[in-house]
mmCIF file of C-alpha atoms in Angstrom:
data_model
loop_
_atom_site.group_PDB
_atom_site.id
_atom_site.type_symbol
_atom_site.label_atom_id
_atom_site.label_comp_id
_atom_site.label_asym_id
_atom_site.label_seq_id
_atom_site.Cartn_x
_atom_site.Cartn_y
_atom_site.Cartn_z
ATOM 1 C CA UNK A 22 22.794 -17.591 13.293
ATOM 2 C CA UNK A 23 21.102 -17.170 9.963
ATOM 3 C CA UNK A 24 18.522 -19.720 9.086
ATOM 4 C CA UNK A 25 18.149 -21.030 5.538
ATOM 5 C CA UNK A 26 14.701 -21.016 4.053
ATOM 6 C CA UNK A 27 13.045 -21.033 0.645
ATOM 7 C CA UNK A 28 10.852 -17.971 0.090
ATOM 8 C CA UNK A 29 10.276 -18.115 -3.659
ATOM 9 C CA UNK A 30 10.465 -21.141 -5.933
ATOM 10 C CA UNK A 31 13.837 -21.284 -7.646
ATOM 11 C CA UNK A 32 15.310 -18.484 -5.479
ATOM 12 C CA UNK A 33 18.123 -18.947 -3.007
ATOM 13 C CA UNK A 34 17.163 -16.587 -0.217
ATOM 14 C CA UNK A 35 18.388 -16.344 3.339
ATOM 15 C CA UNK A 36 15.793 -15.534 5.967
ATOM 16 C CA UNK A 37 16.509 -12.455 8.024
ATOM 17 C CA UNK A 38 18.841 -13.462 10.831
ATOM 18 C CA UNK A 39 17.036 -14.341 13.997
ATOM 19 C CA UNK A 40 17.958 -12.783 17.307
ATOM 20 C CA UNK A 41 19.278 -15.184 19.915
ATOM 21 C CA UNK A 42 16.480 -14.397 22.370
ATOM 22 C CA UNK A 43 14.913 -17.459 24.039
ATOM 23 C CA UNK A 44 12.293 -19.125 21.879
ATOM 24 C CA UNK A 45 9.737 -18.616 24.644
ATOM 25 C CA UNK A 46 9.712 -14.929 23.766
ATOM 26 C CA UNK A 47 7.054 -14.564 21.091
ATOM 27 C CA UNK A 48 6.201 -11.570 18.944
ATOM 28 C CA UNK A 49 5.356 -8.519 21.037
ATOM 29 C CA UNK A 50 2.893 -5.656 20.691
ATOM 30 C CA UNK A 51 3.222 -2.398 22.629
ATOM 31 C CA UNK A 52 1.371 0.930 22.671
ATOM 32 C CA UNK A 53 2.821 4.410 23.200
ATOM 33 C CA UNK A 54 1.400 7.946 22.770
ATOM 34 C CA UNK A 55 2.323 9.609 19.471
ATOM 35 C CA UNK A 56 0.890 13.054 20.090
ATOM 36 C CA UNK A 57 -2.297 15.090 20.083
ATOM 37 C CA UNK A 58 -4.147 16.625 17.143
ATOM 38 C CA UNK A 59 -5.275 20.259 17.148
ATOM 39 C CA UNK A 60 -8.774 19.251 18.278
ATOM 40 C CA UNK A 61 -7.373 17.368 21.283
ATOM 41 C CA UNK A 62 -7.622 13.884 19.739
ATOM 42 C CA UNK A 63 -4.879 11.600 21.024
ATOM 43 C CA UNK A 64 -3.001 9.504 18.482
ATOM 44 C CA UNK A 65 -1.434 6.200 19.516
ATOM 45 C CA UNK A 66 1.510 4.302 18.043
ATOM 46 C CA UNK A 67 1.393 0.507 18.195
ATOM 47 C CA UNK A 68 4.686 -1.319 17.640
ATOM 48 C CA UNK A 69 4.798 -4.979 16.620
ATOM 49 C CA UNK A 70 8.166 -6.720 17.047
ATOM 50 C CA UNK A 71 9.278 -10.184 15.965
ATOM 51 C CA UNK A 72 12.297 -12.234 17.063
ATOM 52 C CA UNK A 73 14.064 -11.908 13.711
ATOM 53 C CA UNK A 74 14.799 -8.189 13.917
ATOM 54 C CA UNK A 75 11.753 -7.032 11.972
ATOM 55 C CA UNK A 76 9.416 -4.521 13.596
ATOM 56 C CA UNK A 77 6.601 -2.281 12.387
ATOM 57 C CA UNK A 78 4.841 0.703 13.896
ATOM 58 C CA UNK A 79 1.232 1.611 13.149
ATOM 59 C CA UNK A 80 -0.461 4.914 13.940
ATOM 60 C CA UNK A 81 -4.132 5.175 14.808
ATOM 61 C CA UNK A 82 -4.253 8.274 12.544
ATOM 62 C CA UNK A 83 -5.181 6.787 9.184
ATOM 63 C CA UNK A 84 -4.428 3.278 10.501
ATOM 64 C CA UNK A 85 -1.052 4.182 9.026
ATOM 65 C CA UNK A 86 1.972 1.945 8.609
ATOM 66 C CA UNK A 87 4.559 4.389 9.968
ATOM 67 C CA UNK A 88 7.784 2.363 10.327
ATOM 68 C CA UNK A 89 9.008 -0.928 8.871
ATOM 69 C CA UNK A 90 12.403 -1.831 10.325
ATOM 70 C CA UNK A 91 14.248 -4.515 8.328
ATOM 71 C CA UNK A 92 17.826 -5.874 8.652
ATOM 72 C CA UNK A 93 20.076 -6.196 5.592
ATOM 73 C CA UNK A 94 22.387 -9.137 4.844
ATOM 74 C CA UNK A 95 24.883 -7.818 7.419
ATOM 75 C CA UNK A 96 22.259 -7.312 10.113
ATOM 76 C CA UNK A 97 22.061 -3.520 9.705
ATOM 77 C CA UNK A 98 18.499 -2.444 10.463
ATOM 78 C CA UNK A 99 16.920 0.340 8.387
ATOM 79 C CA UNK A 100 13.432 1.748 7.997
ATOM 80 C CA UNK A 101 12.225 0.940 4.463
ATOM 81 C CA UNK A 102 9.236 3.356 4.464
ATOM 82 C CA UNK A 103 8.926 6.883 3.126
ATOM 83 C CA UNK A 104 6.966 8.727 5.809
ATOM 84 C CA UNK A 105 6.919 11.637 8.207
ATOM 85 C CA UNK A 106 8.712 11.878 11.521
ATOM 86 C CA UNK A 107 6.115 13.823 13.485
ATOM 87 C CA UNK A 108 2.352 13.849 13.937
ATOM 88 C CA UNK A 109 2.152 17.526 12.965
ATOM 89 C CA UNK A 110 3.454 16.691 9.479
ATOM 90 C CA UNK A 111 0.854 13.962 8.978
ATOM 91 C CA UNK A 112 -1.858 16.366 10.083
ATOM 92 C CA UNK A 113 -0.726 19.436 8.130
ATOM 93 C CA UNK A 114 0.341 17.845 4.823
ATOM 94 C CA UNK A 115 -1.279 14.407 4.459
ATOM 95 C CA UNK A 116 0.123 12.418 1.541
ATOM 96 C CA UNK A 117 -1.410 8.939 2.026
ATOM 97 C CA UNK A 118 2.043 7.569 2.942
ATOM 98 C CA UNK A 119 1.446 4.208 4.622
ATOM 99 C CA UNK A 120 -2.220 4.989 5.244
ATOM 100 C CA UNK A 121 -5.208 2.685 5.020
ATOM 101 C CA UNK A 122 -7.146 3.862 1.962
ATOM 102 C CA UNK A 123 -10.953 3.855 1.801
ATOM 103 C CA UNK A 124 -13.650 3.854 0.854
ATOM 104 C CA UNK A 125 -12.209 3.516 -2.601
ATOM 105 C CA UNK A 126 -8.519 3.190 -3.411
ATOM 106 C CA UNK A 127 -7.391 4.906 -6.613
ATOM 107 C CA UNK A 128 -9.427 7.055 -9.002
ATOM 108 C CA UNK A 129 -13.088 7.218 -9.991
ATOM 109 C CA UNK A 130 -13.687 9.180 -13.207
ATOM 110 C CA UNK A 131 -15.588 12.422 -12.745
ATOM 111 C CA UNK A 132 -16.196 11.477 -9.122
ATOM 112 C CA UNK A 133 -19.412 9.705 -10.137
ATOM 113 C CA UNK A 134 -20.755 6.177 -10.414
ATOM 114 C CA UNK A 135 -24.155 4.547 -10.795
ATOM 115 C CA UNK A 136 -25.448 1.753 -8.572
ATOM 116 C CA UNK A 137 -28.885 0.162 -8.960
ATOM 117 C CA UNK A 138 -29.936 2.964 -11.291
ATOM 118 C CA UNK A 139 -28.938 5.798 -8.955
ATOM 119 C CA UNK A 140 -25.990 8.087 -9.710
ATOM 120 C CA UNK A 141 -23.805 9.201 -6.817
ATOM 121 C CA UNK A 142 -21.611 12.302 -6.840
ATOM 122 C CA UNK A 143 -18.426 11.889 -4.838
ATOM 123 C CA UNK A 144 -15.995 14.466 -3.519
ATOM 124 C CA UNK A 145 -13.678 15.524 -6.357
ATOM 125 C CA UNK A 146 -10.165 15.962 -5.011
ATOM 126 C CA UNK A 147 -8.026 15.053 -8.041
ATOM 127 C CA UNK A 148 -9.149 17.488 -10.702
ATOM 128 C CA UNK A 149 -12.549 16.174 -11.768
ATOM 129 C CA UNK A 150 -11.810 12.732 -10.311
ATOM 130 C CA UNK A 151 -12.307 11.332 -6.849
ATOM 131 C CA UNK A 152 -9.051 9.888 -5.483
ATOM 132 C CA UNK A 153 -8.578 7.523 -2.532
ATOM 133 C CA UNK A 154 -12.068 8.081 -1.134
ATOM 134 C CA UNK A 155 -12.133 11.854 -1.622
ATOM 135 C CA UNK A 156 -10.800 14.563 0.686
ATOM 136 C CA UNK A 157 -10.874 14.039 4.462
ATOM 137 C CA UNK A 158 -11.270 10.308 3.924
ATOM 138 C CA UNK A 159 -10.180 7.299 5.967
ATOM 139 C CA UNK A 160 -6.480 8.131 5.627
ATOM 140 C CA UNK A 161 -6.877 11.170 7.913
ATOM 141 C CA UNK A 162 -9.408 9.752 10.383
ATOM 142 C CA UNK A 163 -8.252 8.589 13.812
ATOM 143 C CA UNK A 164 -9.116 4.900 14.035
ATOM 144 C CA UNK A 165 -10.151 3.153 17.262
ATOM 145 C CA UNK A 166 -7.896 0.503 18.802
ATOM 146 C CA UNK A 167 -10.017 -2.633 19.220
ATOM 147 C CA UNK A 168 -7.316 -5.069 20.378
ATOM 148 C CA UNK A 169 -3.560 -5.374 20.779
ATOM 149 C CA UNK A 170 -2.109 -8.869 21.130
ATOM 150 C CA UNK A 171 1.278 -10.517 21.707
ATOM 151 C CA UNK A 172 1.942 -14.211 21.079
ATOM 152 C CA UNK A 173 2.810 -16.392 18.090
ATOM 153 C CA UNK A 174 1.995 -13.275 16.103
ATOM 154 C CA UNK A 175 1.782 -9.711 17.346
ATOM 155 C CA UNK A 176 -1.307 -7.887 16.141
ATOM 156 C CA UNK A 177 -3.432 -4.772 16.359
ATOM 157 C CA UNK A 178 -7.016 -4.383 15.148
ATOM 158 C CA UNK A 179 -8.298 -0.884 14.362
ATOM 159 C CA UNK A 180 -11.866 0.098 13.481
ATOM 160 C CA UNK A 181 -13.728 3.018 11.934
ATOM 161 C CA UNK A 182 -17.381 3.915 11.324
ATOM 162 C CA UNK A 183 -18.095 5.737 8.053
ATOM 163 C CA UNK A 184 -21.583 7.317 7.975
ATOM 164 C CA UNK A 185 -24.023 7.014 5.100
ATOM 165 C CA UNK A 186 -23.257 9.752 2.562
ATOM 166 C CA UNK A 187 -19.677 10.401 3.667
ATOM 167 C CA UNK A 188 -17.923 12.008 0.675
ATOM 168 C CA UNK A 189 -20.993 11.021 -1.353
ATOM 169 C CA UNK A 190 -20.768 7.260 -0.810
ATOM 170 C CA UNK A 191 -23.968 5.355 0.012
ATOM 171 C CA UNK A 192 -24.337 3.196 3.105
ATOM 172 C CA UNK A 193 -23.081 3.337 6.663
ATOM 173 C CA UNK A 194 -19.916 1.229 6.741
ATOM 174 C CA UNK A 195 -18.144 -0.383 9.677
ATOM 175 C CA UNK A 196 -14.523 -0.886 8.597
ATOM 176 C CA UNK A 197 -11.591 -2.587 10.274
ATOM 177 C CA UNK A 198 -7.954 -3.254 9.496
ATOM 178 C CA UNK A 199 -5.829 -5.786 11.367
ATOM 179 C CA UNK A 200 -2.037 -5.940 11.203
ATOM 180 C CA UNK A 201 -0.355 -9.265 12.122
ATOM 181 C CA UNK A 202 3.446 -9.620 12.380
ATOM 182 C CA UNK A 203 5.028 -13.064 12.764
ATOM 183 C CA UNK A 204 8.577 -14.111 13.616
ATOM 184 C CA UNK A 205 9.380 -14.986 10.001
ATOM 185 C CA UNK A 206 9.130 -11.402 8.755
ATOM 186 C CA UNK A 207 5.597 -11.481 7.341
ATOM 187 C CA UNK A 208 3.246 -8.568 7.956
ATOM 188 C CA UNK A 209 -0.295 -9.677 7.133
ATOM 189 C CA UNK A 210 -2.893 -6.919 6.675
ATOM 190 C CA UNK A 211 -6.574 -7.813 6.694
ATOM 191 C CA UNK A 212 -9.190 -5.282 5.591
ATOM 192 C CA UNK A 213 -12.827 -5.880 6.556
ATOM 193 C CA UNK A 214 -15.952 -3.810 5.947
ATOM 194 C CA UNK A 215 -19.702 -4.277 6.277
ATOM 195 C CA UNK A 216 -22.471 -1.991 5.004
ATOM 196 C CA UNK A 217 -26.176 -1.447 5.665
ATOM 197 C CA UNK A 218 -26.970 -0.691 2.003
ATOM 198 C CA UNK A 219 -25.343 -1.436 -1.356
ATOM 199 C CA UNK A 220 -22.115 0.501 -1.845
ATOM 200 C CA UNK A 221 -18.623 0.197 -3.339
ATOM 201 C CA UNK A 222 -15.474 -0.552 -1.331
ATOM 202 C CA UNK A 223 -11.849 -0.979 -2.395
ATOM 203 C CA UNK A 224 -9.311 -0.858 0.456
ATOM 204 C CA UNK A 225 -5.529 -1.040 0.401
ATOM 205 C CA UNK A 226 -2.368 0.203 2.098
ATOM 206 C CA UNK A 227 -0.457 3.074 0.475
ATOM 207 C CA UNK A 228 3.064 2.464 1.775
ATOM 208 C CA UNK A 229 6.000 3.766 -0.287
ATOM 209 C CA UNK A 230 9.067 1.541 -0.056
ATOM 210 C CA UNK A 231 12.784 1.878 -0.573
ATOM 211 C CA UNK A 232 14.560 -1.417 0.103
ATOM 212 C CA UNK A 233 17.884 0.445 0.201
ATOM 213 C CA UNK A 234 16.528 2.240 3.262
ATOM 214 C CA UNK A 235 14.457 5.392 3.669
ATOM 215 C CA UNK A 236 16.368 8.450 2.530
ATOM 216 C CA UNK A 237 19.076 6.532 0.655
ATOM 217 C CA UNK A 238 21.015 9.001 -1.491
ATOM 218 C CA UNK A 239 20.399 7.049 -4.685
ATOM 219 C CA UNK A 240 16.656 6.876 -4.016
ATOM 220 C CA UNK A 241 14.682 3.722 -4.769
ATOM 221 C CA UNK A 242 15.182 3.571 -8.515
ATOM 222 C CA UNK A 243 17.886 0.914 -8.239
ATOM 223 C CA UNK A 244 15.390 -1.418 -6.545
ATOM 224 C CA UNK A 245 14.557 -4.385 -8.787
ATOM 225 C CA UNK A 246 10.829 -4.974 -9.302
ATOM 226 C CA UNK A 247 9.152 -8.170 -10.479
ATOM 227 C CA UNK A 248 5.402 -8.211 -11.205
ATOM 228 C CA UNK A 249 3.680 -11.392 -12.485
ATOM 229 C CA UNK A 250 1.327 -9.549 -14.835
ATOM 230 C CA UNK A 251 1.032 -10.061 -18.590
ATOM 231 C CA UNK A 252 -1.256 -7.026 -18.968
ATOM 232 C CA UNK A 253 -1.766 -3.567 -17.523
ATOM 233 C CA UNK A 254 -4.534 -0.999 -17.801
ATOM 234 C CA UNK A 255 -3.400 2.016 -19.874
ATOM 235 C CA UNK A 256 -4.801 5.394 -18.857
ATOM 236 C CA UNK A 257 -5.911 8.649 -20.426
ATOM 237 C CA UNK A 258 -4.476 12.072 -19.623
ATOM 238 C CA UNK A 259 -6.495 12.132 -16.368
ATOM 239 C CA UNK A 260 -4.980 8.799 -15.279
ATOM 240 C CA UNK A 261 -8.315 6.997 -15.723
ATOM 241 C CA UNK A 262 -8.111 3.502 -17.314
ATOM 242 C CA UNK A 263 -9.285 3.429 -20.912
ATOM 243 C CA UNK A 264 -10.826 -0.015 -20.393
ATOM 244 C CA UNK A 265 -8.158 -1.773 -22.434
ATOM 245 C CA UNK A 266 -6.064 -4.617 -21.044
ATOM 246 C CA UNK A 267 -2.806 -4.016 -22.894
ATOM 247 C CA UNK A 268 -0.043 -6.652 -23.091
ATOM 248 C CA UNK A 269 3.182 -5.667 -21.346
ATOM 249 C CA UNK A 270 5.216 -7.665 -23.862
ATOM 250 C CA UNK A 271 7.856 -5.512 -25.533
ATOM 251 C CA UNK A 272 7.113 -2.424 -23.425
ATOM 252 C CA UNK A 273 8.602 -0.620 -20.431
ATOM 253 C CA UNK A 274 5.704 -2.107 -18.429
ATOM 254 C CA UNK A 275 7.099 -5.647 -18.637
ATOM 255 C CA UNK A 276 8.355 -6.468 -15.128
ATOM 256 C CA UNK A 277 7.773 -10.218 -15.379
ATOM 257 C CA UNK A 278 11.466 -11.100 -15.388
ATOM 258 C CA UNK A 279 12.414 -8.336 -12.958
ATOM 259 C CA UNK A 280 14.214 -5.088 -13.780
ATOM 260 C CA UNK A 281 15.439 -1.930 -11.998
ATOM 261 C CA UNK A 282 12.775 0.697 -11.465
ATOM 262 C CA UNK A 283 14.741 3.298 -13.427
ATOM 263 C CA UNK A 284 14.402 1.204 -16.595
ATOM 264 C CA UNK A 285 11.813 3.095 -18.646
ATOM 265 C CA UNK A 286 10.865 5.535 -15.909
ATOM 266 C CA UNK A 287 11.827 8.596 -17.968
ATOM 267 C CA UNK A 288 10.936 7.285 -21.421
ATOM 268 C CA UNK A 289 9.339 10.373 -22.964
ATOM 269 C CA UNK A 290 8.544 8.447 -26.148
ATOM 270 C CA UNK A 291 5.971 6.390 -24.217
ATOM 271 C CA UNK A 292 2.727 8.352 -23.866
ATOM 272 C CA UNK A 293 1.728 6.319 -20.807
ATOM 273 C CA UNK A 294 4.906 7.351 -18.985
ATOM 274 C CA UNK A 295 4.227 10.968 -19.976
ATOM 275 C CA UNK A 296 0.657 10.786 -18.632
ATOM 276 C CA UNK A 297 1.809 9.269 -15.332
ATOM 277 C CA UNK A 298 5.000 11.354 -14.971
ATOM 278 C CA UNK A 299 6.566 7.923 -14.538
ATOM 279 C CA UNK A 300 4.880 4.703 -13.480
ATOM 280 C CA UNK A 301 1.432 5.280 -11.977
ATOM 281 C CA UNK A 302 -0.446 2.334 -13.453
ATOM 282 C CA UNK A 303 -2.528 -0.670 -12.494
ATOM 283 C CA UNK A 304 -1.200 -4.101 -13.435
ATOM 284 C CA UNK A 305 -3.707 -6.897 -14.076
ATOM 285 C CA UNK A 306 -2.168 -9.748 -12.107
ATOM 286 C CA UNK A 307 -2.167 -13.064 -13.941
ATOM 287 C CA UNK A 308 -3.580 -14.775 -10.849
ATOM 288 C CA UNK A 309 -6.779 -12.662 -10.772
ATOM 289 C CA UNK A 310 -8.971 -12.721 -7.643
ATOM 290 C CA UNK A 311 -7.886 -15.510 -5.272
ATOM 291 C CA UNK A 312 -9.224 -16.976 -2.035
ATOM 292 C CA UNK A 313 -5.805 -16.757 -0.377
ATOM 293 C CA UNK A 314 -3.041 -14.164 -0.892
ATOM 294 C CA UNK A 315 -0.813 -14.953 -3.867
ATOM 295 C CA UNK A 316 2.245 -13.246 -5.324
ATOM 296 C CA UNK A 317 1.750 -9.738 -6.703
ATOM 297 C CA UNK A 318 5.268 -8.262 -6.601
ATOM 298 C CA UNK A 319 8.851 -8.715 -5.494
ATOM 299 C CA UNK A 320 10.998 -5.662 -4.738
ATOM 300 C CA UNK A 321 14.694 -6.145 -3.978
ATOM 301 C CA UNK A 322 17.732 -3.978 -3.323
ATOM 302 C CA UNK A 323 20.802 -5.743 -4.764
ATOM 303 C CA UNK A 324 23.223 -3.792 -2.553
ATOM 304 C CA UNK A 325 21.695 -4.424 0.883
ATOM 305 C CA UNK A 326 20.039 -7.717 -0.039
ATOM 306 C CA UNK A 327 16.685 -6.653 1.419
ATOM 307 C CA UNK A 328 13.701 -8.232 -0.300
ATOM 308 C CA UNK A 329 10.012 -7.421 -0.072
ATOM 309 C CA UNK A 330 7.330 -9.721 -1.458
ATOM 310 C CA UNK A 331 3.747 -8.501 -1.789
ATOM 311 C CA UNK A 332 0.916 -11.026 -1.807
ATOM 312 C CA UNK A 333 -2.796 -10.300 -2.178
ATOM 313 C CA UNK A 334 -6.232 -11.747 -2.783
ATOM 314 C CA UNK A 335 -7.050 -8.888 -5.170
ATOM 315 C CA UNK A 336 -6.615 -8.863 -8.993
ATOM 316 C CA UNK A 337 -4.707 -5.599 -9.441
ATOM 317 C CA UNK A 338 -1.509 -3.896 -8.321
ATOM 318 C CA UNK A 339 -0.969 -0.154 -8.663
ATOM 319 C CA UNK A 340 2.716 0.651 -9.169
ATOM 320 C CA UNK A 341 3.530 4.276 -8.358
ATOM 321 C CA UNK A 342 7.046 5.707 -8.380
ATOM 322 C CA UNK A 343 6.473 8.735 -6.159
ATOM 323 C CA UNK A 344 6.089 10.991 -9.189
ATOM 324 C CA UNK A 345 4.592 13.877 -7.197
ATOM 325 C CA UNK A 346 7.414 13.998 -4.641
ATOM 326 C CA UNK A 347 8.927 17.301 -5.680
ATOM 327 C CA UNK A 348 11.409 18.168 -2.965
ATOM 328 C CA UNK A 349 8.920 20.200 -0.917
ATOM 329 C CA UNK A 350 8.161 17.383 1.558
ATOM 330 C CA UNK A 351 10.534 16.785 4.462
ATOM 331 C CA UNK A 352 10.223 13.322 5.979
ATOM 332 C CA UNK A 353 12.023 11.171 8.494
ATOM 333 C CA UNK A 354 15.516 12.162 9.551
ATOM 334 C CA UNK A 355 14.965 15.563 7.861
ATOM 335 C CA UNK A 356 15.217 13.944 4.429
ATOM 336 C CA UNK A 357 13.869 15.939 1.491
ATOM 337 C CA UNK A 358 11.797 13.561 -0.632
ATOM 338 C CA UNK A 359 12.102 13.680 -4.422
ATOM 339 C CA UNK A 360 10.563 11.752 -7.285
ATOM 340 C CA UNK A 361 11.735 8.155 -7.151
ATOM 341 C CA UNK A 362 12.561 8.106 -3.436
ATOM 342 C CA UNK A 363 9.800 5.563 -2.812
ATOM 343 C CA UNK A 364 7.750 2.967 -4.669
ATOM 344 C CA UNK A 365 4.106 2.223 -3.844
ATOM 345 C CA UNK A 366 2.869 -1.308 -4.546
ATOM 346 C CA UNK A 367 -0.861 -1.128 -3.851
ATOM 347 C CA UNK A 368 -2.899 -4.331 -4.202
ATOM 348 C CA UNK A 369 -6.506 -3.527 -5.055
ATOM 349 C CA UNK A 370 -9.319 -3.924 -7.516
ATOM 350 C CA UNK A 371 -8.950 -1.866 -10.667
ATOM 351 C CA UNK A 372 -9.240 1.945 -10.773
ATOM 352 C CA UNK A 373 -12.635 3.258 -11.926
ATOM 353 C CA UNK A 374 -14.120 -0.253 -11.770
ATOM 354 C CA UNK A 375 -17.620 1.040 -10.831
ATOM 355 C CA UNK A 376 -17.762 2.742 -14.242
ATOM 356 C CA UNK A 377 -16.198 -0.128 -16.186
ATOM 357 C CA UNK A 378 -18.317 -3.292 -15.900
ATOM 358 C CA UNK A 379 -15.674 -5.475 -17.570
ATOM 359 C CA UNK A 380 -13.468 -4.950 -14.492
ATOM 360 C CA UNK A 381 -13.979 -7.024 -11.316
ATOM 361 C CA UNK A 382 -16.878 -5.619 -9.298
ATOM 362 C CA UNK A 383 -16.283 -3.534 -6.173
ATOM 363 C CA UNK A 384 -19.932 -3.735 -5.070
ATOM 364 C CA UNK A 385 -20.589 -4.685 -1.436
ATOM 365 C CA UNK A 386 -24.070 -5.566 -0.153
ATOM 366 C CA UNK A 387 -25.591 -5.934 3.316
ATOM 367 C CA UNK A 388 -24.896 -9.385 4.723
ATOM 368 C CA UNK A 389 -22.008 -9.913 2.292
ATOM 369 C CA UNK A 390 -19.032 -8.195 3.904
ATOM 370 C CA UNK A 391 -15.890 -7.063 2.118
ATOM 371 C CA UNK A 392 -12.494 -8.617 2.848
ATOM 372 C CA UNK A 393 -9.068 -8.057 1.322
ATOM 373 C CA UNK A 394 -5.998 -9.827 2.690
ATOM 374 C CA UNK A 395 -2.499 -8.774 1.703
ATOM 375 C CA UNK A 396 0.980 -9.643 2.975
ATOM 376 C CA UNK A 397 4.256 -7.735 3.038
ATOM 377 C CA UNK A 398 6.920 -10.457 3.455
ATOM 378 C CA UNK A 399 10.518 -9.421 4.008
ATOM 379 C CA UNK A 400 13.687 -11.477 3.735
ATOM 380 C CA UNK A 401 17.348 -11.188 2.772
ATOM 381 C CA UNK A 402 18.792 -12.308 -0.541
ATOM 382 C CA UNK A 403 22.453 -13.328 -0.758
#
């Protein structure tokens, strides 16, 4: 039986049909081996399964969201994530897909920032910029399993120690990410970090979604995106924000009423689209920083009816349309990934914030730990 519920105000949405398993069976968490890295490190896969047909798999390598299985309106279950099939692919050609990003999500101009009068030089792995924490960052580290729990929610907590000076960042940082899956189709992700000296931290998940299902022939560009943001941060030719908060009104960046991803994606008259090779921009969410996760995006596939809502406590959302997928990456089910096959919706603080004081601060001090909570909530729209 399908169970009616209201997910968004004013929207008539059907919750994903629940399995007829006895109600005593709560969400489950299981662990299985996923393979061994070249240095002998064992990687584990943790699968969280709810009663409503939704399940997710997380790898200890990169604390990576590897699978996200979601039924459509007819009960057909598909994986909605762009990602690799095998451990060897993750190890040999890392692409951030589904990974936990740290210490700093997105770009820092010139790979440098100044904190308390001292300038720090970071690893430069995106031209002159530092991207997603620099090379060999948290996305390719093997995280430690701290706990795996079944019950009202299924969860896994993973931890990582980042030494002082790693990739140029100050402070020894103890980081953790916890995934919680409930029976309503909500995957809550909580990022925590504590430092022994002042530093900067900006964590997120880098999943690429296709609500039509991974590998769908038409790609993800028919997915309809809604973003409650009246402004975005335009970038220069190096994809660094200029510091301006530009209104989306009247531009291809206006997703407030919802529109297909292909609308404006190839608009060569828009210099921002040319710089990004498509959408690769931070949206300044109207809600700003919030104590509890609030709406950042809604992504829906009109054909299958699958809906994803993204909620966050952070003020920004990076929208990236897989512009660097060039047909050379082979993912799940031997699918060749091309531009537009997946959409990243990355809640975070703004790119290059340490160098732009008008943006929300990413500073973290001893005794004042960092926390970011985000939610991926799936449902089915009639």
